[in-house]
Coordinates of C-alpha atoms and ligand atoms in Angstrom, one line a residue:
M37 CA 0.2 0.0 0.2
T38 CA 1.3 3.6 -1.2
N39 CA 0.8 6.9 0.8
P40 CA -0.6 8.7 -1.7
L41 CA 0.3 12.4 -0.3
Y42 CA 4.0 11.6 0.7
D43 CA 4.6 9.7 -2.7
A44 CA 3.6 12.6 -4.5
L45 CA 5.0 15.3 -2.4
F46 CA 7.8 14.8 -0.9
A47 CA 9.3 10.9 -1.8
P48 CA 10.5 12.9 -5.1
L49 CA 12.7 15.6 -3.2
S50 CA 15.0 12.4 -1.9
G51 CA 18.1 13.1 -3.6
Q52 CA 18.1 16.1 -5.5
D53 CA 20.9 18.3 -5.2
R54 CA 18.7 21.4 -6.4
G55 CA 17.4 24.3 -4.0
F56 CA 14.2 24.0 -2.1
L57 CA 13.9 26.1 0.7
H58 CA 16.2 29.5 0.0
L59 CA 16.3 31.0 4.1
P60 CA 16.8 34.9 4.3
D61 CA 20.1 34.6 5.5
G62 CA 21.7 32.5 2.9
R63 CA 21.2 29.3 4.0
V64 CA 20.2 26.8 0.9
I65 CA 18.5 23.5 2.2
T66 CA 18.3 21.3 -0.5
A67 CA 15.3 19.1 -1.5
A68 CA 18.0 15.9 -0.2
M69 CA 17.9 17.9 2.8
F70 CA 14.8 18.7 3.5
H71 CA 13.8 15.0 2.5
D72 CA 16.1 13.5 4.9
H73 CA 15.1 16.3 7.8
A74 CA 11.6 14.9 6.9
A75 CA 12.5 11.5 7.0
R76 CA 13.9 11.7 10.8
S77 CA 10.9 13.5 12.1
A78 CA 8.9 11.0 10.9
N79 CA 11.6 8.1 12.9
A80 CA 11.4 10.5 15.5
L81 CA 7.3 10.7 15.8
R82 CA 7.1 7.2 15.6
A83 CA 10.0 6.9 17.9
A84 CA 8.1 9.2 20.7
G85 CA 5.3 6.6 20.3
L86 CA 2.3 7.9 17.8
R87 CA 1.0 5.7 16.0
P88 CA -0.9 6.4 12.5
G89 CA -4.0 8.6 13.0
D90 CA -2.4 10.3 16.1
R91 CA -2.9 13.7 16.3
V92 CA 0.6 15.6 16.8
A93 CA -0.1 19.5 17.6
V94 CA 2.8 22.2 16.9
Q95 CA 2.5 25.9 18.2
A96 CA 6.0 26.9 16.6
S97 CA 8.1 29.7 14.8
K98 CA 8.1 29.2 10.6
S99 CA 11.3 27.7 9.9
P100 CA 12.6 24.4 7.7
E101 CA 11.8 22.0 10.6
M102 CA 8.6 23.2 11.4
L103 CA 7.3 22.1 7.6
A104 CA 9.8 19.3 7.4
L105 CA 7.7 17.9 10.8
Y106 CA 4.5 18.3 8.9
A107 CA 6.1 16.2 6.0
G108 CA 7.1 13.7 8.3
A109 CA 4.0 13.9 10.2
V110 CA 2.5 12.7 6.7
A111 CA 4.9 10.0 6.3
A112 CA 4.5 8.4 9.5
G113 CA 0.5 9.0 9.0
L114 CA -0.2 10.8 11.5
V115 CA -3.3 14.2 11.7
F116 CA -1.0 16.7 11.5
L117 CA -2.5 20.1 13.8
P118 CA -0.8 23.0 13.7
L119 CA -1.5 26.3 15.8
N120 CA -1.8 30.2 15.2
T121 CA 1.8 31.0 17.4
A122 CA -1.0 33.8 18.6
Y123 CA -2.9 31.9 20.5
T124 CA -3.1 32.0 24.5
P125 CA -2.6 29.3 26.8
D126 CA -6.2 29.5 27.1
E127 CA -7.3 28.8 23.7
L128 CA -4.5 26.1 23.2
A129 CA -6.4 24.1 26.3
Y130 CA -9.6 23.5 24.2
F131 CA -7.6 22.4 21.6
L132 CA -5.1 20.0 23.7
S133 CA -8.3 18.4 25.2
D134 CA -10.6 18.5 22.2
C135 CA -8.4 16.1 20.3
G136 CA -5.9 14.5 22.4
P137 CA -3.1 14.9 20.5
G138 CA 0.2 12.5 21.8
L139 CA 2.2 14.9 21.0
L140 CA 2.8 19.2 21.0
L141 CA 5.8 20.9 19.9
V142 CA 6.5 24.2 21.1
D143 CA 8.9 26.3 20.7
P144 CA 12.1 26.7 23.2
D145 CA 10.8 29.4 24.8
R146 CA 7.1 28.3 25.0
A147 CA 7.9 24.6 27.3
P148 CA 7.6 26.5 30.6
I149 CA 4.4 27.8 29.8
C150 CA 3.2 24.7 27.7
A151 CA 4.5 22.3 30.0
P152 CA 1.8 22.3 32.8
L153 CA -1.2 22.5 30.4
A154 CA 0.2 19.2 28.4
A155 CA 0.5 17.5 31.8
R156 CA -2.8 18.1 32.5
H157 CA -3.6 16.6 29.3
G158 CA -1.5 13.7 29.3
T159 CA -0.1 14.6 26.1
Q160 CA 3.9 14.5 25.6
L161 CA 5.6 17.9 25.1
E162 CA 8.5 18.3 22.8
T163 CA 10.3 21.6 21.8
L164 CA 11.5 22.4 17.9
G165 CA 13.8 24.4 16.2
S166 CA 17.2 26.4 17.7
G167 CA 18.4 23.1 19.2
G168 CA 15.2 21.9 20.7
S169 CA 14.6 18.5 22.3
F170 CA 12.9 17.9 19.2
D171 CA 15.0 18.1 17.2
A172 CA 17.9 16.1 18.6
L173 CA 15.4 13.4 19.3
A174 CA 15.3 13.4 14.8
A175 CA 18.9 13.9 14.4
A176 CA 19.4 10.6 16.2
Q177 CA 17.4 8.5 13.8
S178 CA 17.8 7.2 10.3
A179 CA 17.0 8.9 7.1
D180 CA 15.5 5.4 5.9
L181 CA 11.7 5.2 6.0
A182 CA 9.4 2.7 5.5
P183 CA 6.3 5.4 5.0
A184 CA 3.2 4.4 7.0
P185 CA 0.2 3.2 4.2
R186 CA -2.7 5.4 4.3
A187 CA -5.7 5.4 2.0
G188 CA -7.1 8.9 0.1
D189 CA -9.8 8.9 2.5
D190 CA -7.1 8.7 6.0
L191 CA -7.0 12.3 7.8
A192 CA -3.7 13.8 7.3
A193 CA -4.4 17.3 9.2
L194 CA -6.9 18.7 11.5
L195 CA -7.4 22.6 11.4
Y196 CA -9.5 24.7 13.1
T197 CA -11.7 27.1 12.3
S198 CA -13.6 29.2 15.1
G199 CA -17.2 28.7 14.5
T200 CA -20.2 31.2 15.2
T201 CA -20.7 29.7 18.7
G202 CA -17.7 30.8 20.1
R203 CA -16.4 27.4 19.8
P204 CA -13.5 25.8 17.4
K205 CA -14.4 23.0 15.4
G206 CA -11.7 20.9 14.0
A207 CA -12.0 20.5 9.8
M208 CA -10.5 17.1 9.0
L209 CA -8.7 17.4 5.7
T210 CA -7.7 14.2 4.2
Q211 CA -5.1 12.8 2.0
E212 CA -7.0 12.7 -1.1
N213 CA -8.8 17.0 -0.1
L214 CA -5.2 18.3 -0.2
L215 CA -3.9 16.1 -2.7
S216 CA -6.3 16.9 -5.4
N217 CA -6.4 20.4 -4.5
A218 CA -2.8 20.7 -4.9
R219 CA -3.0 19.1 -8.9
A220 CA -5.9 21.4 -9.4
L221 CA -3.6 24.3 -8.5
V222 CA -0.4 23.0 -10.1
D223 CA -2.1 23.1 -13.7
A224 CA -4.1 25.4 -12.8
W225 CA -2.0 28.7 -12.2
R226 CA 1.2 26.5 -14.5
F227 CA 3.7 25.6 -11.7
T228 CA 6.9 24.0 -12.9
R229 CA 10.3 23.5 -11.2
D230 CA 11.5 26.5 -12.4
D231 CA 9.0 28.7 -9.8
V232 CA 10.6 29.7 -7.2
L233 CA 8.2 31.0 -4.7
L234 CA 8.1 34.0 -2.7
H235 CA 6.5 32.6 0.8
A236 CA 6.3 35.4 3.6
L237 CA 2.7 33.8 4.9
P238 CA 2.8 31.8 8.0
I239 CA 2.3 27.9 8.0
F240 CA 0.5 27.1 10.6
H241 CA -3.2 28.0 7.8
T242 CA -4.4 26.3 5.1
H243 CA -2.7 29.4 2.4
G244 CA 0.9 29.2 3.3
L245 CA 0.9 25.6 4.4
F246 CA -1.2 23.7 1.8
V247 CA -2.0 26.1 -1.1
A248 CA 1.7 27.4 -0.7
T249 CA 4.0 24.2 0.2
N250 CA 2.1 21.6 -1.5
T251 CA 1.7 23.0 -4.9
V252 CA 5.5 23.6 -4.6
A253 CA 6.5 20.6 -3.5
L254 CA 4.3 18.7 -6.3
A255 CA 5.4 20.9 -9.3
G256 CA 9.1 19.9 -7.8
A257 CA 9.5 24.4 -7.2
S258 CA 11.2 26.2 -4.7
M259 CA 11.1 28.7 -2.4
L260 CA 12.5 31.8 -1.1
F261 CA 11.7 31.2 2.7
H262 CA 10.6 34.0 4.3
P263 CA 9.5 33.5 8.4
R264 CA 7.3 36.5 7.7
F265 CA 5.9 39.4 5.8
D266 CA 9.0 42.3 6.4
L267 CA 8.7 44.8 3.5
D268 CA 12.5 45.7 3.1
Q269 CA 13.2 41.7 3.1
I270 CA 9.3 41.2 0.5
I271 CA 11.1 43.8 -1.3
A272 CA 15.0 42.6 -2.0
A273 CA 13.4 39.1 -2.0
L274 CA 10.9 39.9 -5.4
P275 CA 13.8 40.5 -8.2
R276 CA 15.0 36.6 -7.3
A277 CA 11.2 35.3 -7.5
S278 CA 8.7 34.5 -9.9
V279 CA 5.4 33.6 -8.2
M280 CA 4.1 35.4 -4.8
M281 CA 1.6 34.1 -2.6
G282 CA -0.3 36.8 -0.2
V283 CA -3.2 38.0 1.8
P284 CA -4.6 41.6 0.3
T285 CA -2.5 42.9 2.9
F286 CA 0.8 42.2 1.4
Y287 CA -0.4 44.0 -1.8
T288 CA -1.4 47.4 0.3
R289 CA 1.7 47.1 1.9
L290 CA 4.1 46.7 -0.8
L291 CA 1.3 50.0 -2.8
H292 CA 2.7 51.8 -0.2
D293 CA 6.1 51.5 -0.8
S294 CA 8.1 54.0 -3.6
R295 CA 9.8 51.1 -4.4
L296 CA 7.3 49.3 -5.9
D297 CA 7.4 49.1 -9.7
R298 CA 8.0 47.4 -13.1
D299 CA 11.2 46.9 -13.1
L300 CA 10.8 45.2 -9.1
A301 CA 8.3 43.0 -10.6
A302 CA 10.1 42.1 -13.8
H303 CA 11.4 39.1 -12.8
M304 CA 7.8 38.0 -11.6
R305 CA 5.4 35.6 -13.3
L306 CA 2.3 35.4 -11.9
F307 CA 1.2 37.4 -7.8
I308 CA -1.7 35.3 -6.1
S309 CA -4.0 36.7 -3.6
G310 CA -6.7 35.3 -1.4
S311 CA -7.7 34.4 2.0
A312 CA -9.5 37.9 2.3
P313 CA -11.4 40.0 -0.7
L314 CA -9.0 42.1 -2.8
L315 CA -10.3 45.8 -3.0
A316 CA -10.8 46.2 -6.7
D317 CA -9.0 49.4 -6.3
T318 CA -5.7 47.9 -5.2
H319 CA -6.2 45.1 -8.1
R320 CA -6.1 48.5 -10.1
D321 CA -3.2 50.1 -8.4
W322 CA -1.4 47.0 -8.8
Q323 CA -1.7 46.5 -12.8
A324 CA -0.9 50.1 -12.7
R325 CA 2.5 50.2 -10.6
T326 CA 3.8 46.9 -12.2
G327 CA 2.2 45.7 -15.3
H328 CA 0.5 42.8 -13.1
A329 CA -2.7 42.1 -13.3
I330 CA -3.0 40.1 -9.9
L331 CA -4.8 36.4 -9.5
E332 CA -7.2 36.7 -7.0
R333 CA -8.4 33.1 -6.0
Y334 CA -11.2 31.7 -2.9
G335 CA -11.6 28.8 -1.0
M336 CA -11.3 28.3 2.9
T337 CA -9.9 25.6 5.5
E338 CA -12.6 23.5 4.6
T339 CA -12.9 22.9 1.5
N340 CA -9.1 23.8 0.1
M341 CA -9.5 26.6 -3.0
L342 CA -12.6 26.7 -5.1
T343 CA -12.1 29.0 -7.1
S344 CA -9.3 30.8 -9.9
N345 CA -9.2 33.3 -12.6
P346 CA -7.5 32.2 -15.0
Y347 CA -4.2 31.9 -15.8
E348 CA -4.7 32.9 -19.6
G349 CA -7.6 35.4 -20.0
A350 CA -9.5 38.4 -17.8
R351 CA -8.5 37.9 -14.3
R352 CA -11.5 40.5 -13.0
A353 CA -10.7 43.1 -10.1
G354 CA -13.6 42.3 -7.8
T355 CA -14.3 38.3 -8.4
V356 CA -12.6 35.5 -6.7
G357 CA -12.9 33.8 -10.9
Q358 CA -14.4 30.1 -11.9
P359 CA -14.9 26.8 -10.0
L360 CA -11.2 25.1 -10.4
P361 CA -11.8 21.6 -12.2
G362 CA -13.4 19.5 -10.0
V363 CA -15.3 21.5 -7.7
D364 CA -19.5 22.1 -8.3
L365 CA -20.0 25.4 -7.1
R366 CA -23.6 26.2 -6.7
I367 CA -25.6 29.6 -5.5
A368 CA -28.6 28.4 -3.3
A369 CA -31.7 30.2 -1.2
P370 CA -29.9 30.2 2.2
D371 CA -32.9 28.8 3.9
T372 CA -33.8 26.2 1.8
G373 CA -30.7 25.2 -0.6
T374 CA -32.5 25.6 -3.4
P375 CA -30.6 26.5 -6.5
L376 CA -31.2 30.1 -7.7
A377 CA -31.7 31.7 -11.3
P378 CA -27.6 32.4 -13.2
G379 CA -26.9 35.8 -11.8
E380 CA -28.8 35.8 -8.5
T381 CA -27.2 36.2 -5.3
G382 CA -27.4 33.9 -2.7
M383 CA -25.5 31.3 -0.5
I384 CA -22.2 29.5 -2.1
E385 CA -22.3 26.3 -1.8
V386 CA -19.5 23.4 -3.0
R387 CA -19.0 20.1 -3.1
G388 CA -15.4 18.1 -4.7
A389 CA -12.6 16.3 -3.9
S390 CA -11.5 19.2 -2.0
V391 CA -14.2 19.4 0.2
F392 CA -13.3 18.1 4.0
K393 CA -14.6 15.0 5.6
G394 CA -16.6 17.1 8.7
Y395 CA -15.6 18.2 12.3
W396 CA -13.4 16.4 14.7
Q397 CA -16.1 14.4 17.1
M398 CA -18.7 17.0 15.9
P399 CA -21.1 14.7 13.4
E400 CA -24.5 17.1 14.5
K401 CA -22.5 20.2 13.8
T402 CA -20.9 18.7 10.3
A403 CA -24.7 17.7 9.4
E404 CA -25.6 21.3 9.6
E405 CA -23.5 22.9 7.6
F406 CA -24.1 20.3 4.5
R407 CA -27.2 19.7 2.2
A408 CA -28.6 16.6 1.8
D409 CA -27.2 15.7 -1.8
G410 CA -23.4 17.1 -0.3
F411 CA -22.9 20.0 -1.1
F412 CA -21.6 21.9 1.9
M413 CA -22.4 25.7 2.5
T414 CA -20.1 28.1 2.8
G415 CA -21.2 30.6 4.9
D416 CA -20.5 33.2 1.8
L417 CA -23.1 35.1 0.0
G418 CA -22.4 35.5 -3.8
R419 CA -23.0 35.0 -7.7
I420 CA -21.6 33.7 -10.7
D421 CA -22.0 36.0 -14.0
D422 CA -22.7 34.9 -16.9
E423 CA -19.7 34.4 -18.0
G424 CA -19.4 32.4 -15.2
Y425 CA -17.2 34.7 -12.9
V426 CA -18.0 34.2 -8.9
H427 CA -18.4 37.4 -7.1
I428 CA -18.5 37.3 -3.4
S429 CA -20.9 39.8 -1.5
G430 CA -20.6 39.4 1.6
R431 CA -21.0 36.8 4.5
A432 CA -23.8 35.4 5.6
K433 CA -21.7 34.2 8.6
D434 CA -20.9 36.7 11.7
L435 CA -17.2 36.5 10.6
V436 CA -14.0 39.5 10.3
I437 CA -11.5 38.6 8.3
S438 CA -8.2 40.4 9.4
G439 CA -5.2 40.6 7.7
G440 CA -6.4 36.9 6.3
Y441 CA -7.1 36.2 10.0
N442 CA -10.9 34.7 11.5
I443 CA -11.8 36.2 13.9
Y444 CA -15.9 34.6 15.1
P445 CA -17.4 37.6 16.8
K446 CA -18.8 35.8 19.5
E447 CA -16.0 34.1 20.9
V448 CA -14.7 37.9 21.6
E449 CA -18.3 38.9 22.8
L450 CA -18.5 35.9 25.4
L451 CA -15.4 37.0 27.2
L452 CA -16.3 41.3 26.9
D453 CA -20.0 40.3 28.4
E454 CA -18.0 39.0 31.1
M455 CA -16.4 42.2 32.2
P456 CA -17.7 44.4 35.1
G457 CA -19.8 47.1 33.9
V458 CA -20.9 45.4 30.5
L459 CA -24.1 44.6 29.9
E460 CA -23.5 43.5 26.3
S461 CA -21.2 44.2 23.8
A462 CA -21.6 43.4 19.6
V463 CA -18.4 42.7 17.9
I464 CA -18.2 43.6 14.1
G465 CA -15.5 44.1 12.0
V466 CA -15.3 47.5 10.4
P467 CA -12.9 48.9 7.2
H468 CA -9.5 49.1 8.1
P469 CA -6.6 50.4 5.7
D470 CA -3.9 47.9 6.1
F471 CA -6.3 44.5 7.5
G472 CA -8.7 45.2 4.9
E473 CA -11.7 44.8 8.2
A474 CA -10.3 45.9 11.8
V475 CA -12.4 44.5 15.2
L476 CA -14.0 46.8 16.9
A477 CA -16.3 46.1 20.2
V478 CA -19.6 48.2 21.0
L479 CA -20.4 47.7 24.8
A480 CA -23.4 49.0 26.2
P481 CA -22.8 49.6 30.0
T482 CA -24.4 48.7 33.2
G483 CA -23.6 49.7 36.6
A484 CA -20.6 52.8 36.5
G485 CA -20.0 51.7 33.2
P486 CA -16.8 49.5 32.1
D487 CA -12.9 50.8 32.4
I488 CA -11.9 49.9 28.7
A489 CA -7.8 49.5 30.4
A490 CA -8.8 47.3 32.6
I491 CA -11.0 45.0 29.7
R492 CA -7.5 45.3 27.4
A493 CA -5.9 44.0 30.3
A494 CA -8.4 40.9 31.5
I495 CA -8.3 39.6 27.6
A496 CA -4.4 40.2 27.1
D497 CA -3.9 36.2 28.3
R498 CA -6.8 34.9 27.2
L499 CA -7.7 35.7 23.3
A500 CA -5.0 35.8 20.5
R501 CA -4.1 39.5 19.6
Y502 CA -5.0 39.8 16.0
K503 CA -8.6 39.1 18.1
Q504 CA -8.9 41.9 20.4
P505 CA -10.8 44.8 19.5
K506 CA -8.4 47.4 18.5
A507 CA -10.9 50.4 19.9
Y508 CA -14.2 50.0 22.4
V509 CA -16.8 52.3 21.7
T510 CA -19.7 52.7 24.3
L511 CA -23.3 53.1 23.8
P512 CA -26.4 53.8 26.4
E513 CA -27.6 50.6 24.3
L514 CA -27.2 48.6 21.1
P515 CA -29.6 48.7 18.0
R516 CA -32.0 46.0 18.0
N517 CA -34.6 45.4 15.0
T518 CA -38.1 44.5 16.0
M519 CA -37.7 40.5 16.5
G520 CA -34.7 42.0 19.4
K521 CA -31.4 40.7 17.8
V522 CA -29.1 43.2 17.9
Q523 CA -28.3 45.3 14.1
K524 CA -24.7 44.6 13.6
A525 CA -25.2 46.0 9.9
A526 CA -26.8 49.1 11.2
L527 CA -23.5 49.0 13.7
R528 CA -20.9 48.8 10.6
K529 CA -22.8 51.4 8.5
D530 CA -22.3 53.6 11.8
Y531 CA -18.9 53.4 12.3
A532 CA -17.5 52.7 8.5
Q533 CA -15.6 55.4 9.1
Y534 CA -14.2 54.5 12.1
F535 CA -10.3 53.7 11.4
A536 CA -10.7 55.3 7.9
G537 CA -7.3 57.5 9.0
A538 CA -5.2 54.6 10.5
G539 CA -1.6 53.9 9.6
A540 CA -1.4 51.5 6.8
Ligands
MCA290 C1 -0.6 41.1 13.7 N1 -1.6 41.9 14.1 C2 -3.1 42.0 13.7 C3 -2.8 41.0 12.2 N2 -1.9 40.7 12.1 N3 -3.7 42.0 13.9 C4 -5.6 42.5 13.5 N4 -5.3 41.3 11.8 C5 -4.0 40.9 11.8 N5 -3.6 39.7 10.7 C6 -1.7 42.7 15.2 C7 0.1 42.4 15.9 O1 -0.3 41.3 16.8 C8 -0.2 44.1 16.5 O2 -0.5 44.1 17.7 C9 -0.6 45.0 15.2 O3 -1.4 43.6 15.1 C10 0.4 45.4 13.8 O4 1.1 44.2 14.1 P1 2.2 44.2 12.4 O5 3.8 43.7 12.6 O6 1.5 45.1 11.5 O7 1.7 43.1 11.8 P2 2.6 41.7 11.5 O8 3.4 40.8 12.1 O9 3.1 42.9 9.8 O10 1.1 41.3 10.5 C11 0.5 41.2 9.6 C12 0.3 40.2 8.6 C13 -0.4 39.2 9.3 C14 1.4 40.1 7.4 C15 -1.2 40.2 7.6 O11 -1.4 39.2 10.0 C16 -0.5 37.6 8.2 O12 0.8 37.2 7.6 N6 -1.8 37.9 7.9 C17 -1.5 36.4 6.9 C18 -2.8 35.8 7.6 C19 -3.0 34.3 6.9 O13 -2.4 33.5 6.0 N7 -4.1 33.8 6.7 C20 -4.3 32.6 5.7 C21 -6.2 31.8 6.4 P3 0.3 45.4 18.7 O14 1.3 46.0 17.8 O15 -0.9 45.6 19.3 O16 0.8 44.4 19.3 S1 -6.2 30.4 5.4 C22 -7.2 30.9 4.7 O17 -7.7 32.0 5.1 C23 -8.3 30.4 3.8 C24 -7.8 29.2 3.4 C25 -7.6 31.1 2.0 O18 -8.6 31.0 1.2 O19 -6.5 31.1 2.6
AMP291 P1 -11.0 30.1 6.4 O1 -12.1 29.9 7.4 O2 -9.9 30.3 7.1 O3 -10.5 29.4 5.6 O4 -11.7 31.3 6.2 C1 -12.4 31.2 4.4 C2 -13.2 32.5 4.2 O5 -12.6 33.7 3.8 C3 -14.1 32.2 3.4 O6 -15.3 31.6 4.0 C4 -14.3 33.2 2.8 O7 -15.2 34.2 3.1 C5 -13.1 34.4 3.0 N1 -12.1 34.4 1.7 C6 -11.3 33.4 1.1 N2 -10.2 33.8 0.2 C7 -11.4 35.1 -0.5 C8 -11.5 35.9 -1.6 N3 -10.2 35.6 -2.3 N4 -12.4 36.9 -1.6 C9 -13.2 37.1 -0.3 N5 -13.5 36.0 0.3 C10 -12.3 35.4 0.8

């Protein structure tokens, strides 16, 4: 039996002298070195007692070691669970209790904070990178590897997405979900082994981990592997790259820099944007400055990539393009699931090989989000125009996307509602020049009213920084409709200009 994802993505790297990861400090990790590191990581995971199907959680800085751990986990048949480095120990505790990983890997400096947590959940703890304990364990292993046999339907990864109830759900992604999507993207975006991807995204989410690295690995291409988006470093690296993938904030930050011009982008073949809406103005400004039309695509953690503007043909500003091969996409009435007439706006629903298997140990929640005929309800609202391009017009789900990170207001509101002086809260996303949307908290007071400084301090250790409101306003009461529901749309309109002057 085979291990389809490992066999297609990572086995072919074996013995190849070509560069695979080019690091900003000048170090080059060849494909062969990466392969061997992945093989040692797989053997180390086994030595730690993990068996196929077990979860391995990692909350660590972006590094070649972390990417090799992912490849090693796939090789060993484990379920890879990457976690945002911004999550606080409180947030981490939830993931450990929800899916019981056999092993948690963290940066060495986080070990003292995470050790009691791991002990409480019966999870082994190792440290990764900068001479961590797992690196030592891996170095002691052989690079000979017998990959664990896996079927396409077996899980390869578990990625948590927050929910409208405030309780994160683990999206179960199979080998086939990931592999089919990587194949579709290599074809759609014409990746070849000559490509060099400028990689500055985090690798704990679908975009940076699967869309970027799976595509590169499958194509036999290479990456300029940057720890984060640093404007100067990105500008310095662009002339050596052929493709960049980014969230819209990457593009708006670059546009604010006078060094961005046609010469700087002359070596590039393709700029891709996703994870959040790219403003049509950004698309046009980018084309005017660089001569390149950004290719916008759309996807979700649960579904992988669903649509893409064409490689050849018109890349339309303000649209996310057409469904990728293998993706059935329809627009349906949100309440009933009845398909709507062409051009009408409704719920975007999808079906296909890249769509996940369900939420970890939440069969009821899973059933609620699928129609009887197998279509998954994305929670995004949109329409398909007469040339087949999908336009996203809004969200049926209460979600804020800030700089490409998702924030579910409910999770923040539950914390704010507990604070002294707060009767109730409404958390909304309003336009922000740098992050696209930013989180604003609207509070209704009780008693002496809220102490904002105290609230900021109280949530600091409980909520990842990017989820924390960038500003607070207090109103005598929250606006409600006749049904008693808080009118968030009205609040979003009232505060649409709130961050207009914020630095971009
Ligand atoms: C950082 N901060 C943020 C964000 N990032 N606040 C809100 N939203 C954010 N995205 C906070 C910092 O903690 C800091 O807070 C302050 O804002 C300024 O930080 P700064 O140094 O400017 O930020 P940065 O480190 O430069 O990061 C901005 C970033 C980063 C480069 C846009 O957020 C990023 O890499 N985003 C990509 C997210 C991503 O990969 N999403 C894909 C999800 P303070 O100063 O108060 O301490 S996958 C997905 O969505 C689907 C499947 C898809 O379609 O791809
Ligand atoms: P996540 O659950 O983090 O995978 O985020 C998925 C959500 O990001 C989708 O349901 C959309 O709301 C949003 N999204 C991703 N790509 C785009 C895009 N190109 N334009 C608009 N929204 C997008």
